[in-house]
Structure formats: C-alpha cells, structure tokens
Short mmCIF file of C-alpha atoms and ligand atoms in Angstrom, two decimals:
data_model
loop_
_atom_site.label_atom_id
_atom_site.label_comp_id
_atom_site.label_asym_id
_atom_site.label_seq_id
_atom_site.Cartn_x
_atom_site.Cartn_y
_atom_site.Cartn_z
CA MET W 1 0.00 0.00 0.00
CA ILE W 2 2.70 2.49 1.00
CA ALA W 3 5.14 2.04 -1.83
CA THR W 4 6.91 5.38 -2.06
CA GLU W 5 10.66 4.89 -2.36
CA GLU W 6 12.01 8.41 -2.02
CA LYS W 7 15.56 9.16 -3.04
CA THR W 8 17.86 11.64 -1.40
CA GLN W 9 20.29 13.78 -3.35
CA ASN W 10 23.23 11.50 -2.67
CA GLY W 11 21.09 8.39 -3.13
CA HIS W 12 22.81 6.32 -0.39
CA GLN W 13 20.59 3.55 0.87
CA GLU W 14 22.07 3.61 4.36
CA ASP W 15 21.98 7.35 4.83
CA PHE W 16 20.12 9.15 7.55
CA TYR W 17 17.11 10.40 5.58
CA ASN W 18 16.48 7.12 3.78
CA SER W 19 16.73 5.32 7.10
CA ILE W 20 14.05 7.55 8.61
CA LEU W 21 11.77 7.09 5.59
CA SER W 22 12.21 3.35 5.64
CA ARG W 23 11.20 3.18 9.32
CA CYS W 24 8.28 5.55 8.74
CA ARG W 25 7.08 3.20 6.02
CA GLN W 26 7.34 0.16 8.30
CA ALA W 27 5.42 1.89 11.11
CA ALA W 28 2.75 3.26 8.76
CA THR W 29 2.27 -0.18 7.25
CA ILE W 30 1.78 -1.74 10.69
CA LEU W 31 -0.76 0.99 11.50
CA GLY W 32 -2.55 0.40 8.17
CA LEU W 33 -2.23 4.09 7.30
CA ASP W 34 -3.62 5.10 3.91
CA GLU W 35 -1.11 6.24 1.31
CA ASP W 36 -2.40 9.84 0.99
CA THR W 37 -2.11 10.47 4.73
CA TYR W 38 1.33 8.87 4.78
CA ASN W 39 2.59 10.99 1.89
CA ALA W 40 1.21 14.17 3.49
CA LEU W 41 2.74 13.24 6.84
CA ILE W 42 6.28 12.68 5.60
CA ALA W 43 6.45 15.62 3.14
CA PRO W 44 8.35 18.60 4.65
CA SER W 45 6.05 21.60 5.00
CA LYS W 46 8.65 24.26 4.17
CA GLU W 47 12.32 24.23 3.13
CA VAL W 48 14.30 27.44 3.06
CA LYS W 49 17.82 27.93 1.76
CA VAL W 50 19.62 31.19 2.41
CA ASN W 51 22.99 32.50 1.27
CA LEU W 52 24.49 34.49 4.11
CA THR W 53 27.07 37.14 3.29
CA VAL W 54 29.38 37.79 6.21
CA LYS W 55 32.26 40.17 6.62
CA MET W 56 35.24 38.16 7.93
CA ASP W 57 37.89 39.55 10.24
CA ASN W 58 40.40 39.75 7.36
CA GLY W 59 38.10 42.21 5.56
CA ARG W 60 36.87 39.73 2.93
CA VAL W 61 33.23 38.82 2.45
CA LYS W 62 32.34 35.15 2.59
CA VAL W 63 29.10 33.49 1.51
CA PHE W 64 27.73 30.70 3.76
CA GLU W 65 24.87 28.34 2.90
CA GLY W 66 22.14 28.18 5.56
CA TYR W 67 18.98 26.09 5.78
CA ARG W 68 15.82 25.84 7.81
CA VAL W 69 13.35 23.04 7.23
CA ILE W 70 9.98 23.20 8.97
CA HIS W 71 8.91 19.63 8.51
CA SER W 72 5.54 19.67 10.26
CA ILE W 73 3.25 22.04 12.15
CA TYR W 74 0.37 19.63 12.80
CA LEU W 75 1.04 19.31 16.54
CA GLY W 76 2.25 22.89 17.11
CA PRO W 77 4.93 25.32 15.93
CA GLY W 78 8.11 23.99 14.36
CA LYS W 79 10.81 23.08 16.88
CA GLY W 80 14.36 21.88 16.43
CA GLY W 81 18.00 22.84 16.75
CA ILE W 82 20.43 24.68 14.53
CA ARG W 83 23.66 22.92 13.54
CA TYR W 84 26.90 24.64 12.53
CA ALA W 85 29.12 22.11 10.75
CA ASN W 86 31.08 21.69 7.54
CA ASN W 87 28.95 18.83 6.23
CA VAL W 88 25.55 20.50 6.70
CA ASN W 89 23.38 19.92 3.62
CA ILE W 90 19.68 19.92 2.77
CA ASP W 91 19.32 16.11 3.04
CA GLU W 92 20.75 16.14 6.54
CA VAL W 93 18.64 19.10 7.70
CA ARG W 94 15.50 17.52 6.19
CA ALA W 95 16.25 14.23 7.96
CA LEU W 96 16.86 15.98 11.27
CA ALA W 97 13.65 18.02 10.86
CA THR W 98 11.65 14.86 10.13
CA GLY W 99 13.20 13.25 13.20
CA MET W 100 12.11 16.24 15.30
CA THR W 101 8.49 15.85 14.16
CA LEU W 102 8.55 12.22 15.29
CA LYS W 103 10.46 12.93 18.52
CA ASN W 104 8.16 15.74 19.63
CA ALA W 105 5.16 13.46 19.09
CA VAL W 106 6.77 10.54 20.99
CA VAL W 107 7.53 12.65 24.04
CA ASP W 108 4.19 14.45 23.81
CA VAL W 109 5.26 18.09 23.61
CA PRO W 110 3.00 20.50 21.66
CA PHE W 111 5.39 21.06 18.76
CA GLY W 112 5.73 20.09 15.15
CA GLY W 113 9.26 19.49 13.86
CA ALA W 114 11.99 21.62 12.31
CA LYS W 115 15.75 21.87 12.03
CA GLY W 116 18.29 24.32 10.68
CA GLY W 117 21.93 24.41 9.81
CA ILE W 118 24.74 26.49 8.41
CA LYS W 119 27.59 24.98 6.42
CA CYS W 120 30.60 26.36 8.29
CA ASN W 121 33.37 25.32 10.64
CA PRO W 122 32.70 27.17 13.90
CA ARG W 123 36.03 26.03 15.36
CA GLU W 124 37.88 27.98 12.68
CA MET W 125 35.83 31.15 13.08
CA THR W 126 36.33 33.99 15.54
CA LYS W 127 33.62 35.00 17.97
CA GLY W 128 32.92 38.13 15.95
CA GLU W 129 32.55 36.15 12.71
CA LEU W 130 30.19 33.69 14.41
CA GLU W 131 28.12 36.54 15.78
CA ARG W 132 27.77 38.21 12.35
CA LEU W 133 26.94 34.86 10.72
CA THR W 134 24.28 34.14 13.35
CA ARG W 135 22.75 37.60 13.03
CA ALA W 136 22.64 37.27 9.24
CA TYR W 137 20.85 33.94 9.59
CA ALA W 138 18.33 35.33 12.12
CA TYR W 139 17.69 38.35 9.88
CA GLN W 140 17.01 36.18 6.83
CA LEU W 141 14.76 33.79 8.75
CA ALA W 142 12.88 36.39 10.81
CA ASP W 143 9.72 35.85 8.78
CA ILE W 144 9.53 32.11 9.39
CA ILE W 145 10.81 31.68 12.96
CA GLY W 146 9.00 33.01 16.05
CA PRO W 147 7.55 31.72 19.34
CA ASP W 148 4.32 30.68 17.57
CA ARG W 149 5.88 29.70 14.25
CA ASP W 150 9.19 27.88 14.65
CA ILE W 151 11.51 27.83 17.65
CA PRO W 152 15.22 26.99 17.13
CA ALA W 153 17.59 25.63 19.80
CA PRO W 154 21.26 24.60 20.03
CA ASP W 155 22.62 21.48 18.31
CA VAL W 156 26.08 20.37 17.18
CA GLY W 157 28.38 23.39 16.91
CA THR W 158 25.96 25.88 18.50
CA ASP W 159 25.45 26.93 22.11
CA SER W 160 23.64 29.35 24.42
CA GLN W 161 25.71 32.33 23.19
CA ILE W 162 24.51 31.69 19.63
CA MET W 163 20.94 31.51 20.96
CA ALA W 164 21.47 34.88 22.72
CA TRP W 165 22.51 36.50 19.40
CA LEU W 166 19.49 34.95 17.68
CA VAL W 167 17.14 36.38 20.32
CA ASP W 168 18.73 39.81 19.97
CA ALA W 169 18.68 39.88 16.16
CA TYR W 170 15.10 38.59 15.98
CA SER W 171 13.88 40.97 18.74
CA ARG W 172 15.42 43.98 16.96
CA ARG W 173 13.78 42.95 13.71
CA VAL W 174 10.26 42.51 15.22
CA GLY W 175 10.57 45.53 17.50
CA PHE W 176 10.03 43.93 20.90
CA SER W 177 11.94 41.56 23.16
CA SER W 178 11.09 38.00 22.25
CA PRO W 179 13.04 35.51 24.38
CA GLY W 180 10.66 32.67 23.45
CA VAL W 181 11.90 32.67 19.83
CA VAL W 182 14.59 30.14 20.80
CA THR W 183 15.28 27.73 23.64
CA GLY W 184 18.64 26.82 25.12
CA LYS W 185 19.24 30.49 26.01
CA PRO W 186 21.54 31.66 28.81
CA LEU W 187 19.73 31.61 32.17
CA VAL W 188 19.81 35.39 32.59
CA MET W 189 17.96 35.81 29.29
CA GLY W 190 15.08 33.50 30.20
CA GLY W 191 16.74 30.13 29.78
CA SER W 192 15.55 27.23 31.91
CA LEU W 193 17.41 25.61 34.75
CA GLY W 194 18.24 22.05 33.75
CA ARG W 195 18.31 22.68 29.97
CA VAL W 196 22.08 22.21 29.60
CA GLU W 197 21.98 18.71 31.11
CA ALA W 198 18.47 17.85 29.84
CA THR W 199 19.46 15.61 26.91
CA GLY W 200 22.09 13.68 28.88
CA ARG W 201 19.64 13.33 31.74
CA GLY W 202 17.02 11.88 29.39
CA VAL W 203 19.62 9.43 28.04
CA MET W 204 20.39 8.34 31.61
CA ILE W 205 16.69 7.97 32.51
CA THR W 206 15.81 5.92 29.43
CA ALA W 207 18.97 3.82 29.83
CA LEU W 208 18.00 2.98 33.42
CA ALA W 209 14.40 2.23 32.37
CA ALA W 210 15.66 -0.12 29.64
CA MET W 211 18.15 -1.77 32.01
CA GLU W 212 15.37 -2.48 34.44
CA LYS W 213 13.35 -4.22 31.71
CA LEU W 214 16.42 -6.25 30.74
CA GLY W 215 17.31 -7.11 34.34
CA MET W 216 20.67 -5.30 34.12
CA ASN W 217 22.14 -4.11 37.41
CA PRO W 218 23.82 -0.65 37.02
CA ASN W 219 26.62 -1.67 39.37
CA GLU W 220 27.51 -4.58 37.10
CA THR W 221 27.07 -2.67 33.84
CA THR W 222 29.90 -1.35 31.68
CA ALA W 223 29.44 1.29 29.00
CA ALA W 224 31.04 3.02 26.02
CA VAL W 225 29.99 6.54 25.05
CA GLN W 226 30.77 7.96 21.61
CA GLY W 227 31.02 11.76 21.45
CA PHE W 228 32.00 13.96 24.38
CA GLY W 229 30.08 17.18 23.74
CA ASN W 230 26.93 18.27 25.53
CA VAL W 231 25.11 14.95 25.16
CA GLY W 232 28.00 12.49 25.43
CA SER W 233 29.85 14.01 28.37
CA ILE W 234 26.72 14.62 30.46
CA SER W 235 25.28 11.17 29.67
CA ALA W 236 28.61 9.63 30.71
CA ARG W 237 28.74 11.63 33.94
CA LEU W 238 25.14 10.83 34.93
CA LEU W 239 25.46 7.13 34.04
CA ALA W 240 28.69 6.94 36.10
CA GLU W 241 26.86 8.56 39.02
CA LYS W 242 24.36 5.67 38.83
CA GLY W 243 27.17 3.15 39.28
CA ILE W 244 27.79 2.25 35.64
CA LYS W 245 31.46 1.80 34.74
CA ILE W 246 32.31 3.90 31.68
CA LYS W 247 35.12 1.98 30.01
CA ALA W 248 35.37 3.99 26.79
CA ILE W 249 34.72 7.54 25.62
CA SER W 250 35.55 9.32 22.39
CA ASP W 251 35.35 12.51 20.42
CA VAL W 252 36.41 13.60 16.96
CA SER W 253 40.09 13.13 18.01
CA GLY W 254 39.58 9.38 18.64
CA GLY W 255 38.64 6.92 21.37
CA TYR W 256 39.94 6.40 24.93
CA TYR W 257 39.63 3.06 26.77
CA ASN W 258 40.30 2.09 30.37
CA GLU W 259 39.39 -1.43 31.52
CA LYS W 260 39.08 -0.17 35.12
CA GLY W 261 36.72 2.65 34.12
CA ILE W 262 37.38 6.24 33.10
CA ASP W 263 37.17 9.05 35.64
CA ILE W 264 34.48 11.08 33.82
CA ASP W 265 34.85 14.24 35.92
CA LEU W 266 38.56 14.24 35.10
CA ALA W 267 37.81 13.73 31.39
CA ILE W 268 35.26 16.59 31.41
CA ASP W 269 37.79 18.93 33.08
CA TYR W 270 40.36 17.88 30.47
CA TYR W 271 37.92 18.40 27.55
CA ASN W 272 36.84 21.84 28.81
CA SER W 273 40.39 23.03 29.44
CA HIS W 274 41.71 21.74 26.08
CA ASP W 275 39.51 23.68 23.66
CA MET W 276 36.68 21.10 23.77
CA SER W 277 38.92 18.19 22.78
CA LEU W 278 40.03 14.93 24.44
CA GLU W 279 43.21 14.87 22.36
CA GLY W 280 46.12 14.04 24.68
CA PHE W 281 43.89 12.69 27.49
CA THR W 282 46.07 10.33 29.52
CA GLY W 283 43.53 8.57 31.75
CA ALA W 284 43.08 5.79 29.17
CA ASP W 285 44.55 3.86 26.21
CA ILE W 286 43.95 5.22 22.71
CA ILE W 287 41.48 3.31 20.51
CA SER W 288 39.64 4.21 17.31
CA ASN W 289 35.98 5.27 17.18
CA ASP W 290 35.20 1.94 15.46
CA GLU W 291 36.86 0.05 18.33
CA LEU W 292 34.78 2.07 20.77
CA LEU W 293 31.54 1.05 19.06
CA THR W 294 32.52 -2.62 19.13
CA ALA W 295 34.10 -2.57 22.62
CA ASP W 296 33.31 -5.33 25.10
CA VAL W 297 30.70 -3.44 27.15
CA ASN W 298 27.02 -4.04 28.02
CA LEU W 299 25.74 -0.58 27.16
CA LEU W 300 26.61 1.54 24.12
CA VAL W 301 25.66 5.22 23.90
CA PRO W 302 26.36 6.75 20.48
CA ALA W 303 26.18 10.49 21.22
CA ALA W 304 28.21 12.12 18.43
CA ILE W 305 26.82 12.28 14.90
CA GLU W 306 24.69 10.27 12.45
CA ASP W 307 25.52 7.16 10.38
CA GLN W 308 27.96 5.61 12.88
CA ILE W 309 26.40 2.16 13.24
CA THR W 310 25.79 0.60 9.84
CA SER W 311 25.68 -2.86 8.25
CA GLN W 312 29.52 -2.60 8.19
CA ASN W 313 29.94 -2.79 11.96
CA ALA W 314 26.55 -3.73 13.49
CA ASP W 315 27.33 -7.46 13.64
CA ARG W 316 30.49 -6.73 15.69
CA ILE W 317 28.69 -4.75 18.40
CA LYS W 318 28.80 -6.57 21.74
CA ALA W 319 26.52 -4.37 23.85
CA ARG W 320 23.14 -5.77 24.96
CA LEU W 321 21.62 -2.32 25.04
CA ILE W 322 22.12 0.69 22.75
CA VAL W 323 20.76 4.05 23.85
CA GLU W 324 20.94 6.63 21.06
CA GLY W 325 22.03 10.00 22.44
CA ALA W 326 22.81 11.27 18.94
CA ASN W 327 20.27 11.80 16.18
CA GLY W 328 20.40 9.07 13.53
CA PRO W 329 23.51 7.17 14.70
CA THR W 330 22.16 3.87 13.32
CA SER W 331 21.22 3.16 9.70
CA ALA W 332 18.00 1.26 8.94
CA ALA W 333 20.09 -1.54 7.41
CA ALA W 334 21.71 -2.10 10.82
CA ASP W 335 18.37 -2.38 12.66
CA LYS W 336 17.84 -6.00 11.66
CA PHE W 337 21.13 -7.14 13.24
CA PHE W 338 19.90 -5.93 16.61
CA ILE W 339 16.44 -7.46 16.19
CA ASP W 340 18.03 -10.81 15.25
CA LYS W 341 20.42 -10.72 18.22
CA ASP W 342 17.78 -9.42 20.65
CA ILE W 343 19.79 -6.29 21.40
CA MET W 344 17.51 -3.54 22.66
CA VAL W 345 17.89 -0.18 20.92
CA VAL W 346 16.32 2.82 22.65
CA PRO W 347 15.92 4.96 19.53
CA ASP W 348 17.04 8.56 19.17
CA ILE W 349 13.51 9.94 18.96
CA LEU W 350 12.94 8.62 22.48
CA ALA W 351 16.39 8.50 24.11
CA ASN W 352 17.50 12.06 23.35
CA ALA W 353 14.07 13.68 23.72
CA GLY W 354 14.95 15.04 27.17
CA GLY W 355 16.46 18.08 25.44
CA VAL W 356 13.30 19.10 23.64
CA THR W 357 11.22 18.26 26.71
CA VAL W 358 13.08 20.85 28.78
CA SER W 359 13.08 23.19 25.77
CA TYR W 360 9.29 22.93 25.97
CA PHE W 361 9.49 23.82 29.68
CA GLU W 362 11.69 26.82 28.78
CA TRP W 363 9.23 28.01 26.14
CA ALA W 364 6.31 27.57 28.55
CA GLN W 365 8.18 29.50 31.29
CA ASN W 366 8.90 32.33 28.80
CA ARG W 367 5.22 32.54 27.94
CA MET W 368 4.21 32.54 31.61
CA GLY W 369 6.99 34.87 32.72
CA TYR W 370 7.27 32.54 35.72
CA TYR W 371 10.40 30.49 36.29
CA TRP W 372 10.66 27.04 37.85
CA ASP W 373 13.22 25.76 40.32
CA ILE W 374 15.52 22.92 39.32
CA ASP W 375 13.59 20.29 41.30
CA ARG W 376 10.46 20.99 39.30
CA VAL W 377 12.35 20.80 35.99
CA TYR W 378 14.00 17.48 36.90
CA ARG W 379 10.78 16.02 38.32
CA ARG W 380 8.79 16.88 35.21
CA GLU W 381 11.51 15.79 32.81
CA ASP W 382 11.89 12.46 34.62
CA ARG W 383 8.13 11.94 34.56
CA ALA W 384 7.85 12.82 30.85
CA MET W 385 10.78 10.59 29.84
CA ASN W 386 9.62 7.62 31.90
CA ALA W 387 6.08 7.99 30.53
CA ALA W 388 7.38 8.13 26.95
CA PHE W 389 9.57 5.08 27.55
CA GLU W 390 6.65 3.09 28.96
CA ARG W 391 4.40 4.20 26.06
CA VAL W 392 6.93 2.98 23.51
CA TYR W 393 7.69 -0.23 25.44
CA ALA W 394 3.98 -1.10 25.68
CA THR W 395 3.56 -0.35 21.95
CA ALA W 396 6.49 -2.65 21.12
CA LYS W 397 4.86 -5.46 23.11
CA HIS W 398 1.44 -4.79 21.59
CA TYR W 399 2.65 -4.87 17.97
CA LYS W 400 5.42 -7.44 18.64
CA THR W 401 8.02 -5.11 17.20
CA ASP W 402 11.26 -3.48 18.33
CA MET W 403 11.52 -0.25 20.32
CA ARG W 404 12.44 1.83 17.26
CA ILE W 405 9.46 0.91 15.13
CA ALA W 406 7.29 1.17 18.25
CA ALA W 407 8.43 4.77 18.77
CA TYR W 408 7.67 5.54 15.11
CA ILE W 409 4.22 3.94 15.55
CA VAL W 410 3.48 6.11 18.61
CA ALA W 411 4.50 9.24 16.69
CA ILE W 412 2.82 8.45 13.37
CA ASP W 413 -0.40 7.39 15.09
CA LYS W 414 -0.57 10.69 16.99
CA ILE W 415 0.30 12.89 14.01
CA SER W 416 -1.97 11.09 11.53
CA SER W 417 -4.96 11.23 13.94
CA THR W 418 -4.40 14.97 14.33
CA MET W 419 -4.11 15.42 10.56
CA LYS W 420 -7.42 13.64 10.03
CA LEU W 421 -9.16 15.80 12.64
CA ARG W 422 -7.70 19.01 11.23
CA GLY W 423 -8.47 18.06 7.62
CA VAL W 424 -6.89 19.41 4.42
CA PHE W 425 -7.72 22.18 1.96
P1 LIG M 1 28.42 18.82 20.53
O1 LIG M 1 28.86 19.67 19.40
O2 LIG M 1 28.34 19.40 21.90
O3 LIG M 1 29.35 17.51 20.63
C1 LIG M 1 29.57 16.63 19.57
C2 LIG M 1 30.66 15.67 20.02
O4 LIG M 1 30.83 14.65 19.02
C3 LIG M 1 32.03 16.32 20.18
O5 LIG M 1 32.69 15.77 21.32
C4 LIG M 1 32.78 15.92 18.91
O6 LIG M 1 34.18 15.88 19.08
C5 LIG M 1 32.21 14.53 18.70
N1 LIG M 1 32.33 14.04 17.35
C6 LIG M 1 32.11 14.70 16.19
N2 LIG M 1 32.36 13.88 15.14
C7 LIG M 1 32.73 12.69 15.66
C8 LIG M 1 33.09 11.44 15.12
N3 LIG M 1 33.16 11.27 13.80
N4 LIG M 1 33.38 10.43 15.96
C9 LIG M 1 33.33 10.60 17.29
N5 LIG M 1 32.99 11.75 17.88
C10 LIG M 1 32.70 12.77 17.07
O7 LIG M 1 27.00 18.22 20.09
P2 LIG M 1 25.85 17.66 21.02
O8 LIG M 1 24.89 18.75 21.31
O9 LIG M 1 26.43 16.87 22.13
O10 LIG M 1 25.10 16.68 19.99
C11 LIG M 1 25.54 15.35 19.78
C12 LIG M 1 24.41 14.58 19.09
O11 LIG M 1 23.24 14.62 19.92
C13 LIG M 1 23.96 15.13 17.74
O12 LIG M 1 23.52 14.05 16.94
C14 LIG M 1 22.77 16.01 18.11
O13 LIG M 1 21.89 16.21 17.02
C15 LIG M 1 22.15 15.16 19.19
N6 LIG M 1 21.25 15.86 20.09
C16 LIG M 1 21.67 16.94 20.81
C17 LIG M 1 20.79 17.54 21.70
C18 LIG M 1 21.21 18.68 22.59
O14 LIG M 1 20.39 19.10 23.44
N7 LIG M 1 22.42 19.18 22.49
C19 LIG M 1 19.46 17.08 21.82
C20 LIG M 1 19.08 15.98 21.07
C21 LIG M 1 19.98 15.38 20.22
#
C-alpha cells in the first residue's frame, strides 16, 4: 500500500534520511495508514535555503549556505535545533527536521518538527565572525521563525551564546523583546534551569528504564559513550553517578579506553580546558571510534553524529543495550542485526528527547513569565521521559516489534490522527 521509495540527493541507501523514511514506512504499514495520509505526513512543509554574506575579520566577504526546514506544524509550531558544521546539507537538515516531528510526538510536547543548519566550521571562526553569521541567519529567517511559528535551539556546533545572538537579532527585527523565539538560552535571558543537562539526563533515565526491563544491574554494567560534547559528556557523567562503569569515551580526536573505568569528571575537566577536545587525554589507552563502538561493554551510547552504526559494523557490536544519544547514529540496514540478536535499541527519537522536553518547559516559562526551580524541571523531565519510555515499550509489546518501530508507531499514530481531525484544503 505504501510504496513510495524516495531518493535523497546522494542516493545512499544507508543514509540518515532514507533510514528515517524506511522506518516511517514500516510503522505506517503496521498501522494500516492510507497512502495519501502517509505521503502528506512525511512531506516537509517548508524548506528554506539562504545565502548568508558575512564580513570576515580579514576584511573579505564570505558566503555561507544556511537552511531551515519546517517539517511539520500539525502538533504545534516547528521546533528543532540549529547545527553549525562543515557537512551541513539539505538532506541532513531535512532528515533531522523529520526526526524532530517524530520525537516531539513521541515525548508528547506540543510542537511540530523543524531543524536548521549552516555549512561552516565554527572552530575555525572567531567570535565576531560567528556573531555576524548568526545575526545574518536570524535576519534572513525572521519571517519564518518566532515563538508561535518555529523555535530553534542549540545542536552540534551551536550553544547558548549563539541563541542569545538569535534572540537579539530577531527581537530587533520585530521591535520587541522575544526571548521565546529560541530555547537553550543563557539563564539570565530566560533560559531554563536544567536545559544544559536535559538531553544527557534523558539518556540516563531511558537507559536505566531499559536496564530495568532487561534485568541489568547498574553496578555490574559497563558502557562506552561515543562523542564527548553536551550529550555524550553529560550522559557519561550521569550514568557513572548511577554506578555504571564507563570503560570507553571518544570525540572527533579518537577513542579512549580504560578497563578499570574512566574518571568522567577528570575527562570533562580535560575536555573543557583543552579547547573542547580529548586529544592528549592520559587517563586511558587510545582506541579508534570503530573500536569504541565494538568494545566489550554491556551498554553503548552513540552520542556524536549520524551514520555511525551501519551494516559494516553492526554485527560486531557486543553491547546488549544501545541508547541513542545522537540523532540518527544507526542506519535502517543495521536495525535487523539488533532485532536478530535481541539487542535492545532505545531509539534517538525517544532517548534524546529530554532536550526538547526541557526546551518545551523553557518556552512555557517564557510565555508565563514565571520560572521554575531545578527540582520541578528534573521532576517533570523524569516523569515525561519515563512515561514516553513506557508508552513505547507497551507499543512494542502490543505490535510485537522493536523499540524503534514502536516509537515511530506512537508518533505516526498521533500525528496522523491529528491530521485527520484538522483536515486538508
Ligand atoms: P556537541 O557539538 O556538543 O558535541 C559533539 C561531540 O561529538 C564532540 O565531542 C565531537 O568531538 C564529537 N564528534 C564529532 N564527530 C565525531 C566522530 N566522527 N566520531 C566521534 N565523535 C565525534 O553536540 P551535542 O549537542 O552533544 O550533539 C551530539 C548529538 O546529539 C547530535 O547528533 C545532536 O543532534 C544530538 N542531540 C543533541 C541535543 C542537545 O540538546 N544538544 C538534543 C538531542 C539530540
């Protein structure tokens, strides 16, 4: 019934966008969704490409490609991060935006899905250049973003300072202060307590929930965490606090392995004091990122970038449980290896949804002008993440499917029911 076989620009079968589409198709087929609704559900609502001209510190003018894809607004305004990276392209932004639509539905926040990106290398740019680039992007997108239209947030290569510039540029353009145009802002500008650690905290909560189902004792569990940025380092720290031994960590410089367990606080101090890099970290032996993924541990947390676990390495993974901190770390072709070997995968659209959950709290606090204490943020995040986990787990049991397709079923069911109620032109 649902036969669409969309192709991305690069046409790779194992790439991120094709993987999402293939899983959407599987979930929609299980739900018996009609083809018209399915096609309307997966089609991105709006895709914008902007060329941003920025004066560089050396006096030259450079043109940067920027994107914003608002994938869906059925459940609320668009919502999703902005990525600054050299490999940003429309396929990736579209995939990430589609993932946000699904994630926001799984975790039950009143948002559609969106994502943005600028093709640049923020590590090679000065603060002034990054500020001008960000302001140019905000200026160009001022007509499509907004607290009721589409609300960006940080992602790879962006942080609370970039959000602060976005708020300022957007507010100047519309003529009034509008902190709710983005989430992930600095606290003094209306950010939420608990937002910085929200994604890592959600990874920890869903990992513990999954471990309980699998009968895994945290004190006897070993883990490897790929990526040591916001998501990876905080996931590693919070998992270690629960008694899990983190044997391997990694970042773009490579992997670091210690059989006795890595001191995560030490690694975080090292990373922060070495220009956000683990290069030269001495608390462990050096391994490659591939060795990290296939390390002899019970729990694997990919928390770096997409397309890391593919049919090339999936059969060598030894973990019993994979909790996806990153967006799209596993290709659809790799899914079947884990189903066959009964390895539980807590999918990205569930595992890393703690970030957008607290972003929703931030947005709600901005609208109320009333700010919560940290206990309330943690309590509500924990409740939302545990509820989403149980919803997906029960769906997996009901449809006799894996956690990933179950999460897609939860999302597609919710979005398609809303679409039918709202109707079309
Ligand atoms: P970040 O920029 O803070 O950190 C990224 C980390 O990954 C860095 O340590 C970097 O060195 C490492 N890395 C990059 N390429 C790598 C490679 N090839 N191999 C190993 N490590 C590599 O980004 P982040 O915010 O931590 O995001 C990480 C992932 O989590 C992304 O997929 C992002 O979309 C997703 N995510 C982030 C949030 C959030 O709130 N920040 C929320 C949901 C999902």
